[in-house]
Short mmCIF file of C-alpha atoms in Angstrom, two decimals:
data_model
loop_
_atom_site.label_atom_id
_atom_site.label_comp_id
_atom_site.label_asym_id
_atom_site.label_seq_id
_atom_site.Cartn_x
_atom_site.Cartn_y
_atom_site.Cartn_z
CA UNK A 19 -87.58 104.78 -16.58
CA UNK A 20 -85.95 102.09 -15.12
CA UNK A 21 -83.21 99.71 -17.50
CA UNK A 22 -84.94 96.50 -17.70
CA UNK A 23 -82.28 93.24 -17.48
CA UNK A 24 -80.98 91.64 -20.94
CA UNK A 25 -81.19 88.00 -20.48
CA UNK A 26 -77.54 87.34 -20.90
CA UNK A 27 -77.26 90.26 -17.81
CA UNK A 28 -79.95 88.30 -16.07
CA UNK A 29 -78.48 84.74 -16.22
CA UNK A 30 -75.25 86.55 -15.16
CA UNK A 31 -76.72 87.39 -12.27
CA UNK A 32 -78.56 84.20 -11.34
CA UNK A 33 -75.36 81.99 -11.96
CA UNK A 34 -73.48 84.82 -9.10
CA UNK A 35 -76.05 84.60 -6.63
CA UNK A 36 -76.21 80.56 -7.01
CA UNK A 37 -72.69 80.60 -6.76
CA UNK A 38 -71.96 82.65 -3.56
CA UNK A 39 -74.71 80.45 -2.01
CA UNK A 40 -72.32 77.72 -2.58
CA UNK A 41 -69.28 79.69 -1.50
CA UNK A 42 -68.04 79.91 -4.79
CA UNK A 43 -66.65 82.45 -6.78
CA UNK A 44 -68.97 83.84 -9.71
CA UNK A 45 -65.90 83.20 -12.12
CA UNK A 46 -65.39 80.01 -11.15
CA UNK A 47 -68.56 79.17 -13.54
CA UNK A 48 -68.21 79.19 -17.24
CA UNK A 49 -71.59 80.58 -19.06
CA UNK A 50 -72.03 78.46 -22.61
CA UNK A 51 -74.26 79.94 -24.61
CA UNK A 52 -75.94 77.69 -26.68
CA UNK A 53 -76.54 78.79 -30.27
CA UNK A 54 -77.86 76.07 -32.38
CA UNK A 55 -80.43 76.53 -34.54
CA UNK A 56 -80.12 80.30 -33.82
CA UNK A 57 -78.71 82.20 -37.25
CA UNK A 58 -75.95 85.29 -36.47
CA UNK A 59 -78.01 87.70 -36.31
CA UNK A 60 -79.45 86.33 -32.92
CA UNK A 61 -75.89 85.98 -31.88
CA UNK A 62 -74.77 89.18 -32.61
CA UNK A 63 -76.33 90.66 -29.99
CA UNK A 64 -74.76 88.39 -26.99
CA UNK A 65 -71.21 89.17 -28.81
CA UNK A 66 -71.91 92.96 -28.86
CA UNK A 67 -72.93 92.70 -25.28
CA UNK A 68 -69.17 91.03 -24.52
CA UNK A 69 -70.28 87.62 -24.12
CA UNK A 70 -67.66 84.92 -25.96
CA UNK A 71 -68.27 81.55 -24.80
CA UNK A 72 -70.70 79.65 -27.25
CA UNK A 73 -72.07 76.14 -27.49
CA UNK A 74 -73.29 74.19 -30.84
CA UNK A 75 -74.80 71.03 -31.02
CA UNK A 76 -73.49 69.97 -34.90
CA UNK A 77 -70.46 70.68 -36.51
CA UNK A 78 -71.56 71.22 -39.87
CA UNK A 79 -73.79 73.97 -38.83
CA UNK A 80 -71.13 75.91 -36.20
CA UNK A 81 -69.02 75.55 -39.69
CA UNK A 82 -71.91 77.26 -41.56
CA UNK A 83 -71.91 80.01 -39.34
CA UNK A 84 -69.11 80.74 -36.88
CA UNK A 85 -65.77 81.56 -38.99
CA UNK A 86 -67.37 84.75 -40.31
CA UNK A 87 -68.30 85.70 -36.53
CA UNK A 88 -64.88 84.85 -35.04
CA UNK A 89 -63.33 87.16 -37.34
CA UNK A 90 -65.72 89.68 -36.65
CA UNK A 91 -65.11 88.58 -32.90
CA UNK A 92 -62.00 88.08 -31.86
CA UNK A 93 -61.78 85.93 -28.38
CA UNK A 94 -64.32 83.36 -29.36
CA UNK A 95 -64.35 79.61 -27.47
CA UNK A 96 -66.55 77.88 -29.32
CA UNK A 97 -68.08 74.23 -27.22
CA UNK A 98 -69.42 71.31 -28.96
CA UNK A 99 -71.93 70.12 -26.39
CA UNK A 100 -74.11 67.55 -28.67
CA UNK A 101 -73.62 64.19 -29.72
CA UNK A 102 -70.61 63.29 -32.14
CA UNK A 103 -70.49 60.89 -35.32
CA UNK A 104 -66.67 59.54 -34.98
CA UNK A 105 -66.73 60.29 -38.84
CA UNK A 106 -66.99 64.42 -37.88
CA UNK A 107 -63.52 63.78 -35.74
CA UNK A 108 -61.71 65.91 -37.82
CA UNK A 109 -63.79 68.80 -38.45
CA UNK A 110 -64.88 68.44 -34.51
CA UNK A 111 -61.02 69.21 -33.37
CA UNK A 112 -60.71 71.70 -36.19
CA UNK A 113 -63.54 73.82 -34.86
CA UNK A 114 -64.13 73.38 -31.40
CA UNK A 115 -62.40 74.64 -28.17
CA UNK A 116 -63.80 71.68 -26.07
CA UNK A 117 -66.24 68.85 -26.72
CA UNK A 118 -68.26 67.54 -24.27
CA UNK A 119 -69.90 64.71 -25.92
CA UNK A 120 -67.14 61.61 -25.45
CA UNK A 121 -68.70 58.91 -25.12
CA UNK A 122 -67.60 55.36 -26.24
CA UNK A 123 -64.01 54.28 -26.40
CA UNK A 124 -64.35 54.42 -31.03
CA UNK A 125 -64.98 58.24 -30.53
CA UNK A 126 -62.00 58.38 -28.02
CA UNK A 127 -59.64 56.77 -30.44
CA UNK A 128 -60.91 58.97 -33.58
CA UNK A 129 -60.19 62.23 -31.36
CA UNK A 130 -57.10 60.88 -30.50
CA UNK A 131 -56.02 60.74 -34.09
CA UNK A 132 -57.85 63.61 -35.35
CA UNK A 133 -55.93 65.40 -32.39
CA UNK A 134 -52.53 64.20 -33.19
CA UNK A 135 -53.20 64.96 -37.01
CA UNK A 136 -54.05 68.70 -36.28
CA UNK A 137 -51.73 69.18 -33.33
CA UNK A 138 -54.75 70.64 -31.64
CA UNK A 139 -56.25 69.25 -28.35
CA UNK A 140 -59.59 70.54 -27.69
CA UNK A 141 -60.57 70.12 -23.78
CA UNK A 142 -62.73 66.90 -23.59
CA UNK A 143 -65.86 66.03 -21.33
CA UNK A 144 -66.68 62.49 -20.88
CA UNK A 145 -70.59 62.32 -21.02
CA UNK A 146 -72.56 60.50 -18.16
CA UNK A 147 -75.46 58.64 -18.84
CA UNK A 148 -75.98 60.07 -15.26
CA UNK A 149 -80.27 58.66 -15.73
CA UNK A 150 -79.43 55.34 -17.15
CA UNK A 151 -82.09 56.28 -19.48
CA UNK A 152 -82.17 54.24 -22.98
CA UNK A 153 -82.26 56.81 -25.28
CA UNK A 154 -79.91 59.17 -24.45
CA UNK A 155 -76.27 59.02 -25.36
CA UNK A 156 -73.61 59.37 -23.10
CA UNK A 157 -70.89 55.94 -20.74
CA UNK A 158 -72.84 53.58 -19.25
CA UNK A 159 -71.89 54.55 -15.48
CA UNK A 160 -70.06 51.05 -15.04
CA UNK A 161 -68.28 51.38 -17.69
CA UNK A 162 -66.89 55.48 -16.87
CA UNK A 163 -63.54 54.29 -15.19
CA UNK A 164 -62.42 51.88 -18.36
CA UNK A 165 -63.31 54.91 -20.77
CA UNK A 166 -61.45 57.54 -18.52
CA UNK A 167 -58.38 55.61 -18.59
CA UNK A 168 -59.09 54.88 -22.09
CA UNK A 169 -59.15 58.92 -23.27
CA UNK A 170 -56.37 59.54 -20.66
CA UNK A 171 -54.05 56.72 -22.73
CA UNK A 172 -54.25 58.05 -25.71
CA UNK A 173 -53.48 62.08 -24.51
CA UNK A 174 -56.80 63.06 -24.43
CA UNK A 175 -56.97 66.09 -22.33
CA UNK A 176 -60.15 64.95 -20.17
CA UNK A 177 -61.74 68.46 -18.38
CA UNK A 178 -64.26 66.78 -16.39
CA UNK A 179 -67.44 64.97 -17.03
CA UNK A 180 -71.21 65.80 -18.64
CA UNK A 181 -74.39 64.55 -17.91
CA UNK A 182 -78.22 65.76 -19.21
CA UNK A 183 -80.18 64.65 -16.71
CA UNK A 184 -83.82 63.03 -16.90
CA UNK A 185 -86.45 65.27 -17.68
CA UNK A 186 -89.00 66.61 -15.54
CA UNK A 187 -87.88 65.07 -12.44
CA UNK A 188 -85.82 66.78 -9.83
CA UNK A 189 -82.08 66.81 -11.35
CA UNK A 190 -80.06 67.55 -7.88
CA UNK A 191 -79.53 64.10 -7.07
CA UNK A 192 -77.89 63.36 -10.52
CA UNK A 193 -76.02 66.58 -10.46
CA UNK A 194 -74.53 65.63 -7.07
CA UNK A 195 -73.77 62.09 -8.38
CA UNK A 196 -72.18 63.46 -11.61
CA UNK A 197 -70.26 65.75 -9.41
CA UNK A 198 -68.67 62.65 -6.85
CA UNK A 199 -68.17 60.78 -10.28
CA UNK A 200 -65.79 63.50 -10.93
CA UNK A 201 -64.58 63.67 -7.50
CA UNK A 202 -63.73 59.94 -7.48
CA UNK A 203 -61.51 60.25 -11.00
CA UNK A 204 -59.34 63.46 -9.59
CA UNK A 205 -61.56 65.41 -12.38
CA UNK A 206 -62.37 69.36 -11.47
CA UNK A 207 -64.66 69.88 -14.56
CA UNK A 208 -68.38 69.39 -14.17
CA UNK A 209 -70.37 70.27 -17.51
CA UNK A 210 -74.30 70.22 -15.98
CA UNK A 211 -77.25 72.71 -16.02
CA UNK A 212 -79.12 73.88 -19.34
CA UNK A 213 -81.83 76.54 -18.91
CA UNK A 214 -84.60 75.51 -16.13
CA UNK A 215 -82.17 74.33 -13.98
CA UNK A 216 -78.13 75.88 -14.34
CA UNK A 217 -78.82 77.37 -10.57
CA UNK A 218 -79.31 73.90 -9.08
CA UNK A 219 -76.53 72.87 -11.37
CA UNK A 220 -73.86 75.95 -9.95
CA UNK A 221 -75.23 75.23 -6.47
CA UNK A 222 -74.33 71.62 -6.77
CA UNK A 223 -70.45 72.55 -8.36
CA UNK A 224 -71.08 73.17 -12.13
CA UNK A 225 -68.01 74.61 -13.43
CA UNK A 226 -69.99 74.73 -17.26
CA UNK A 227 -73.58 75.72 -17.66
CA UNK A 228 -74.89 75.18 -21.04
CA UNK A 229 -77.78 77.91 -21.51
CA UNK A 230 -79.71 77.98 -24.69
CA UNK A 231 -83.65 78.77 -24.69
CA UNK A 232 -82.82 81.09 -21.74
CA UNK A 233 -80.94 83.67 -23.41
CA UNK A 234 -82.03 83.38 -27.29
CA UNK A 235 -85.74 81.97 -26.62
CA UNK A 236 -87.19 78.29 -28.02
CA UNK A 237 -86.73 77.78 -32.02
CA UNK A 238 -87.86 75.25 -33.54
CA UNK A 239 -88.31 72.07 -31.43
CA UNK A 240 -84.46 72.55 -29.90
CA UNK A 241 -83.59 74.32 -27.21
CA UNK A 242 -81.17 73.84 -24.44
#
């Protein structure tokens, strides 16, 4: 009987053969695997399996449920990848490896703090509004040099840039501009791709892929 593919072993495999398309190296592309609204006993399973990258979209619920699992699993990076409150600025650093939600020059000044309080400095993403679409958060693209500078000013250590794309159009265009944004500010980090479309993402130069409803399955009404 033939072994049939995990998901995590077949998004593995999808993010390699994107990547040598591009003449890139597999490694080169960080897998996030995007937990929320998934309990630990779905996440088990991708931890058992090796996998220690993960990606939540609120801080009070990656405090519900992650300290028990890093000490289970040593190795953990845990990525906040939704939107912040600059209230959470504290707990945010305290938790989280990297954020990739910066946005708006009052959340770069309460990381800043929060950062200097806790002599931690998680890796930050600045987040594109890469659509110019209303309701989504994320810099106004006029306004992404100012904010840059801004986060670079006050010592935050800025990883690359972020966008989400409009939906149900064809996202390579925005990934490409997101990706000469970062070009133009000197920045090697591009956070870009969720589930239906991480290969055009890694084709395109995604250094971060943030995978949800691929690996655990839809719950609920989110899914990444």
């Amino acid at each position: 009987m033939t072994e049939t593919n995990s998901p995590l072993d077949t998004t593995r495999a999808q993010i390699a053969h994107a990547a040598k398309l591009a003449g890139r190296k597999p490694g080169d592309v960080t897998l996030i695997a995007v937990s929320k609204t998934h309990a630990a006993a779905a996440i088990r399973p991708l931890l058992d399996a090796g996998h220690r990258v993960f990606g939540e979209n609120r801080v009070q619920e990656a405090a519900a449920k992650w300290p028990e699992l890093r000490a289970a699993y040593p190795g953990v990076e845990l990525h906040l990848v939704g939107q912040l409150q600059s209230n959470k600025a504290d707990e945010a650093v305290a938790l989280f490896d990297a954020i990739h939600s910066v946005d708006r020059p009052s959340l770069v000044d309460a990381l800043a703090k929060a950062m200097d309080k806790a002599g931690r400095r998680p890796a930050c993403f600045v987040q594109v509004n890469i659509g110019e679409e209303a309701q989504k958060g994320g810099c106004a693209i006029p306004d992404l040099p100012a904010l840059i500078d801004q986060a670079k000013a006050v010592g935050l250590p800025v990883a690359g840039l972020m966008c989400v794309p409009p939906a149900d159009v064809e996202p390579a265009p925005y990934f490409a501009l997101l990706a000469k944004r970062a070009r133009d500010h000197g920045l090697d980090g591009l956070s870009m791709g969720m589930s239906a479309d991480y290969v055009t993402a890694v084709t395109l130069g995604a250094t971060h892929v943030r995978v949800g409803s691929a690996l655990f399955g839809a719950r609920g009404s989110a899914t990444a």
